[in-house]
Amino acid sequence: MQIQDIALSPDQILDGWRNLVRTHDHLHLPQIAIHLGVPEAALVAARIGTGAVRLVPDLVRVLEPITEWHRVLVVCSTGLGVLMPMDFIKETGVNDAHLILKGDALHARIDLGSIAEVYLFEDRETGPGHSKTIQAFNGSGSPVLKISLFHKPSFRAAKEWTAALAHESQSRMWKPAARLPKRPDRADIDAKREQEHFVLRLRESVAARQEFWMEGYSPGAHVRWRGRLDGLRQDGPMVHLHQHSLRAHLNSARIVSAQNSPTRADTTIYSGADGPAVAIGRVETEGDGGAI
């Protein structure tokens, strides 16, 4: 599908979204977007007036007070699934056109040039509970970064802060700023060994109580978590990680290749169909940041 070929109107997107929620359990935005054949940004734009507000695409300005917003969940959508560190953001900065967010267990690096749209989104319709997020998308409508806020006073503060940052256009019709990138052609690859290695490496880290880091890559952002895993749950190829500072749902069957990092010892980069998706490395020293 070329990105210009999206045929659904905002009302059709919203109707299709609500029908899927009624007939399927535990659907999230990426699955809904796939079902409807639209980019995720088109989903959120369709909800303008029913939960979403388009903000100016200045992520530095939007997130300026994030250090005051209590603990947040940072969602990185990778080619294997989602990596979601959860932490207090203690430091922010801009370095070489990248926004940097730092916490004790989290380090995120966002390419500001990749940000085409930013939304504040309150969703009471999809899944259990009430999600409150700030979401940034690239020109193709793919998510660069999502910030989930759990602390009610913090979200009220975020709403008050972003009220002056609403975009002049609140149209529900999403328009691309770039063409959807063409997926690379790939022959069938027997990646079973790499897939098994990914799960084995995580299990070994659990057994050894070893501190390590995982880094997820989305189009325009690198998000890294550092810590020790208490355990993992495996459901077929799906690996689920759930603990105080991390949530992750990663599909090992999507791994098509793996390679050692050329610059860091004991670091493996696992790639999905569209390129590097998740890296795992050992924390070697107290000051080891772990960035590839």
Short mmCIF file of C-alpha atoms in Angstrom, two decimals:
data_model
loop_
_atom_site.label_atom_id
_atom_site.label_comp_id
_atom_site.label_asym_id
_atom_site.label_seq_id
_atom_site.Cartn_x
_atom_site.Cartn_y
_atom_site.Cartn_z
CA MET A 1 0.00 0.00 0.00
CA GLN A 2 1.34 3.41 -0.93
CA ILE A 3 0.67 5.94 1.73
CA GLN A 4 -1.31 8.14 -0.68
CA ASP A 5 -3.74 5.26 -1.33
CA ILE A 6 -5.45 5.44 2.09
CA ALA A 7 -9.13 5.38 1.23
CA LEU A 8 -10.80 5.47 4.64
CA SER A 9 -12.29 8.69 5.90
CA PRO A 10 -11.79 9.69 9.56
CA ASP A 11 -15.35 8.52 10.33
CA GLN A 12 -14.68 5.17 8.65
CA ILE A 13 -11.45 4.79 10.62
CA LEU A 14 -13.25 5.57 13.87
CA ASP A 15 -16.12 3.18 13.08
CA GLY A 16 -13.69 0.41 12.13
CA TRP A 17 -11.66 1.03 15.29
CA ARG A 18 -14.72 0.77 17.52
CA ASN A 19 -15.97 -2.37 15.75
CA LEU A 20 -12.59 -4.04 16.30
CA VAL A 21 -12.60 -3.12 19.99
CA ARG A 22 -16.09 -4.62 20.37
CA THR A 23 -15.15 -7.91 18.68
CA HIS A 24 -11.53 -8.47 19.78
CA ASP A 25 -9.82 -8.58 23.16
CA HIS A 26 -6.58 -6.82 24.07
CA LEU A 27 -6.09 -4.89 20.83
CA HIS A 28 -3.58 -2.05 20.82
CA LEU A 29 -3.02 0.73 18.30
CA PRO A 30 -0.44 -1.16 16.17
CA GLN A 31 -2.82 -4.12 15.71
CA ILE A 32 -5.77 -1.81 14.95
CA ALA A 33 -3.72 0.07 12.36
CA ILE A 34 -2.78 -3.21 10.66
CA HIS A 35 -6.41 -4.39 10.67
CA LEU A 36 -7.60 -1.15 9.07
CA GLY A 37 -4.63 -0.74 6.72
CA VAL A 38 -3.73 2.78 7.89
CA PRO A 39 -0.73 4.31 9.68
CA GLU A 40 -1.04 4.75 13.44
CA ALA A 41 -0.98 8.54 13.07
CA ALA A 42 -4.19 8.34 11.00
CA LEU A 43 -5.86 6.51 13.90
CA VAL A 44 -4.98 9.20 16.41
CA ALA A 45 -5.89 12.03 14.02
CA ALA A 46 -9.33 10.45 13.56
CA ARG A 47 -9.84 10.81 17.32
CA ILE A 48 -9.43 14.60 17.33
CA GLY A 49 -12.50 15.83 19.16
CA THR A 50 -12.94 12.48 20.92
CA GLY A 51 -9.75 12.35 22.94
CA ALA A 52 -6.92 13.60 20.73
CA VAL A 53 -5.42 17.08 20.29
CA ARG A 54 -2.83 17.79 17.62
CA LEU A 55 0.09 19.75 19.10
CA VAL A 56 2.81 21.76 17.43
CA PRO A 57 5.50 19.30 16.29
CA ASP A 58 8.08 20.73 18.71
CA LEU A 59 8.82 17.77 20.97
CA VAL A 60 11.41 19.69 23.00
CA ARG A 61 8.81 22.31 23.91
CA VAL A 62 6.03 19.77 24.51
CA LEU A 63 8.17 17.72 26.90
CA GLU A 64 9.93 20.64 28.58
CA PRO A 65 8.36 19.96 32.03
CA ILE A 66 8.61 16.14 31.82
CA THR A 67 10.96 16.00 34.84
CA GLU A 68 7.99 17.18 36.92
CA TRP A 69 5.55 14.55 35.60
CA HIS A 70 6.32 11.72 38.04
CA ARG A 71 7.13 8.26 36.63
CA VAL A 72 6.35 7.80 32.92
CA LEU A 73 6.32 4.85 30.53
CA VAL A 74 8.36 5.40 27.36
CA VAL A 75 7.13 3.25 24.48
CA CYS A 76 9.51 2.31 21.67
CA SER A 77 7.87 0.40 18.79
CA THR A 78 10.50 -1.89 17.26
CA GLY A 79 10.48 -4.47 14.49
CA LEU A 80 10.10 -7.17 17.17
CA GLY A 81 7.41 -5.48 19.28
CA VAL A 82 7.41 -2.87 22.02
CA LEU A 83 10.13 -2.06 24.56
CA MET A 84 8.75 0.11 27.36
CA PRO A 85 11.05 1.34 30.11
CA MET A 86 9.30 3.06 33.01
CA ASP A 87 11.18 5.67 35.01
CA PHE A 88 11.33 9.15 36.48
CA ILE A 89 12.90 11.46 33.88
CA LYS A 90 15.63 13.27 35.82
CA GLU A 91 17.44 15.03 33.01
CA THR A 92 16.65 16.31 29.51
CA GLY A 93 18.77 17.99 26.88
CA VAL A 94 19.31 18.57 23.20
CA ASN A 95 22.47 17.18 21.65
CA ASP A 96 23.22 17.36 17.93
CA ALA A 97 19.52 17.75 16.93
CA HIS A 98 18.49 14.91 19.24
CA LEU A 99 16.32 15.16 22.34
CA ILE A 100 17.83 13.21 25.25
CA LEU A 101 15.73 11.86 28.14
CA LYS A 102 17.54 10.28 31.09
CA GLY A 103 16.50 8.40 34.21
CA ASP A 104 18.13 5.79 36.41
CA ALA A 105 16.98 2.89 34.20
CA LEU A 106 16.14 4.79 31.00
CA HIS A 107 18.01 6.58 28.28
CA ALA A 108 16.15 7.79 25.17
CA ARG A 109 17.60 9.55 22.13
CA ILE A 110 15.05 11.02 19.70
CA ASP A 111 15.91 12.44 16.28
CA LEU A 112 14.04 15.74 16.27
CA GLY A 113 14.24 15.93 12.49
CA SER A 114 12.08 12.81 12.23
CA ILE A 115 9.13 14.32 14.13
CA ALA A 116 6.27 15.37 11.85
CA GLU A 117 3.29 15.26 14.23
CA VAL A 118 2.69 15.24 17.99
CA TYR A 119 -0.59 14.50 19.78
CA LEU A 120 -1.95 14.56 23.30
CA PHE A 121 -4.28 11.57 23.47
CA GLU A 122 -6.72 10.43 26.16
CA ASP A 123 -8.24 7.07 25.25
CA ARG A 124 -11.12 5.61 27.23
CA GLU A 125 -12.32 3.33 24.42
CA THR A 126 -9.45 0.96 23.61
CA GLY A 127 -8.64 -1.77 26.11
CA PRO A 128 -9.11 -1.65 29.87
CA GLY A 129 -8.61 1.55 31.80
CA HIS A 130 -7.90 5.06 30.65
CA SER A 131 -4.66 5.70 28.78
CA LYS A 132 -3.09 9.15 28.75
CA THR A 133 -0.26 9.65 26.28
CA ILE A 134 1.83 12.07 24.28
CA GLN A 135 2.58 10.50 20.91
CA ALA A 136 5.08 11.56 18.24
CA PHE A 137 4.99 10.29 14.63
CA ASN A 138 7.24 10.61 11.61
CA GLY A 139 6.10 11.79 8.18
CA SER A 140 4.95 8.31 7.19
CA GLY A 141 2.67 8.08 10.22
CA SER A 142 4.83 5.56 12.09
CA PRO A 143 5.36 6.08 15.83
CA VAL A 144 8.68 7.57 16.85
CA LEU A 145 7.94 7.71 20.58
CA LYS A 146 5.02 7.48 22.98
CA ILE A 147 5.00 8.75 26.55
CA SER A 148 2.35 7.31 28.89
CA LEU A 149 1.50 9.26 32.03
CA PHE A 150 -0.01 7.37 34.97
CA HIS A 151 0.05 10.01 37.70
CA LYS A 152 -3.24 11.94 37.53
CA PRO A 153 -1.88 15.29 38.80
CA SER A 154 0.99 14.98 36.32
CA PHE A 155 -1.37 14.45 33.42
CA ARG A 156 -3.46 17.43 34.49
CA ALA A 157 -0.25 19.46 34.51
CA ALA A 158 0.66 18.12 31.04
CA LYS A 159 -2.78 19.07 29.70
CA GLU A 160 -2.46 22.56 31.13
CA TRP A 161 1.06 22.93 29.72
CA THR A 162 0.14 21.75 26.21
CA ALA A 163 -3.07 23.80 26.00
CA ALA A 164 -0.99 26.69 24.64
CA LEU A 165 0.79 24.30 22.23
CA ALA A 166 -2.27 23.15 20.26
CA HIS A 167 -1.66 23.11 16.51
CA GLU A 168 -3.65 25.62 14.44
CA SER A 169 -5.00 22.68 12.39
CA GLN A 170 -7.22 20.26 14.27
CA SER A 171 -8.40 18.48 11.13
CA ARG A 172 -9.22 14.79 11.63
CA MET A 173 -7.92 14.05 8.13
CA TRP A 174 -4.35 12.81 8.45
CA LYS A 175 -1.96 13.86 5.68
CA PRO A 176 1.46 12.29 5.18
CA ALA A 177 4.63 14.36 5.14
CA ALA A 178 6.59 11.57 3.45
CA ARG A 179 6.05 8.41 1.46
CA LEU A 180 5.75 5.13 3.29
CA PRO A 181 9.18 3.49 3.05
CA LYS A 182 9.26 0.41 0.85
CA ARG A 183 9.92 -2.77 2.77
CA PRO A 184 13.10 -4.43 1.53
CA ASP A 185 12.69 -7.58 -0.48
CA ARG A 186 13.97 -10.60 1.43
CA ALA A 187 14.33 -14.21 0.49
CA ASP A 188 13.14 -16.79 2.99
CA ILE A 189 15.72 -16.85 5.76
CA ASP A 190 16.13 -19.64 8.26
CA ALA A 191 16.62 -17.50 11.35
CA LYS A 192 15.68 -20.15 13.91
CA ARG A 193 19.13 -20.11 15.51
CA GLU A 194 19.06 -16.32 16.03
CA GLN A 195 15.50 -16.51 17.41
CA GLU A 196 16.48 -19.18 19.92
CA HIS A 197 19.62 -17.23 20.86
CA PHE A 198 17.54 -14.15 21.68
CA VAL A 199 15.34 -16.03 24.16
CA LEU A 200 18.30 -17.98 25.59
CA ARG A 201 20.24 -14.80 26.25
CA LEU A 202 17.34 -13.31 28.18
CA ARG A 203 16.87 -16.51 30.19
CA GLU A 204 20.56 -16.62 31.04
CA SER A 205 20.38 -13.04 32.30
CA VAL A 206 17.45 -13.96 34.53
CA ALA A 207 19.25 -17.00 35.93
CA ALA A 208 22.49 -15.11 36.58
CA ARG A 209 20.74 -12.00 37.97
CA GLN A 210 23.06 -10.16 35.62
CA GLU A 211 22.73 -6.44 35.02
CA PHE A 212 22.45 -5.73 31.32
CA TRP A 213 20.80 -3.33 28.92
CA MET A 214 18.31 -3.61 26.07
CA GLU A 215 17.93 -0.97 23.40
CA GLY A 216 14.95 -0.68 21.05
CA TYR A 217 14.95 1.10 17.71
CA SER A 218 11.94 2.84 16.21
CA PRO A 219 12.06 5.12 13.15
CA GLY A 220 13.79 8.11 14.73
CA ALA A 221 14.41 6.98 18.32
CA HIS A 222 16.69 4.75 20.38
CA VAL A 223 15.30 3.82 23.79
CA ARG A 224 17.45 1.90 26.26
CA TRP A 225 16.63 0.17 29.54
CA ARG A 226 19.25 -0.90 32.08
CA GLY A 227 18.69 -3.27 34.97
CA ARG A 228 18.22 -6.88 36.05
CA LEU A 229 15.36 -9.12 34.97
CA ASP A 230 13.39 -10.88 37.68
CA GLY A 231 11.85 -13.27 35.15
CA LEU A 232 10.14 -13.61 31.83
CA ARG A 233 7.05 -15.26 30.43
CA GLN A 234 7.10 -16.98 27.07
CA ASP A 235 4.02 -17.67 24.98
CA GLY A 236 5.21 -19.42 21.83
CA PRO A 237 7.57 -16.96 20.13
CA MET A 238 6.33 -14.05 22.27
CA VAL A 239 8.50 -12.97 25.19
CA HIS A 240 6.82 -10.87 27.86
CA LEU A 241 8.83 -8.86 30.41
CA HIS A 242 7.02 -7.24 33.32
CA GLN A 243 8.71 -5.62 36.29
CA HIS A 244 9.08 -2.35 38.15
CA SER A 245 11.04 -0.42 35.53
CA LEU A 246 10.25 -2.32 32.33
CA ARG A 247 7.43 -3.66 30.21
CA ALA A 248 8.13 -5.41 26.91
CA HIS A 249 6.31 -7.65 24.44
CA LEU A 250 8.74 -8.96 21.84
CA ASN A 251 8.12 -11.50 19.09
CA SER A 252 11.25 -13.61 18.56
CA ALA A 253 9.73 -15.08 15.37
CA ARG A 254 10.22 -11.69 13.69
CA ILE A 255 14.00 -11.93 14.01
CA VAL A 256 15.55 -12.48 10.59
CA SER A 257 19.20 -11.99 11.51
CA ALA A 258 21.56 -11.22 14.37
CA GLN A 259 25.06 -9.83 14.49
CA ASN A 260 27.63 -8.77 17.03
CA SER A 261 28.13 -5.04 17.43
CA PRO A 262 31.30 -3.86 15.67
CA THR A 263 31.94 -1.30 18.43
CA ARG A 264 30.87 -2.94 21.70
CA ALA A 265 31.93 -6.24 23.20
CA ASP A 266 29.30 -8.79 24.18
CA THR A 267 26.55 -6.90 22.34
CA THR A 268 24.14 -8.53 19.90
CA ILE A 269 21.90 -6.62 17.49
CA TYR A 270 18.73 -8.46 16.41
CA SER A 271 17.11 -7.32 13.17
CA GLY A 272 13.56 -7.64 11.92
CA ALA A 273 12.30 -7.30 8.36
CA ASP A 274 13.03 -3.57 8.25
CA GLY A 275 16.44 -3.55 9.90
CA PRO A 276 17.88 -3.35 13.44
CA ALA A 277 15.15 -3.71 16.07
CA VAL A 278 16.56 -4.66 19.49
CA ALA A 279 20.09 -4.86 20.91
CA ILE A 280 21.21 -6.59 24.10
CA GLY A 281 24.50 -5.87 25.84
CA ARG A 282 26.29 -6.50 29.12
CA VAL A 283 26.86 -3.64 31.56
CA GLU A 284 30.62 -3.77 32.00
CA THR A 285 31.32 -0.84 34.33
CA GLU A 286 29.39 1.46 36.63
CA GLY A 287 29.60 4.28 34.10
CA ASP A 288 28.83 2.15 31.07
CA GLY A 289 26.00 3.88 29.26
CA GLY A 290 25.49 1.07 26.80
CA ALA A 291 24.61 3.11 23.70
CA ILE A 292 25.61 1.47 20.44
#
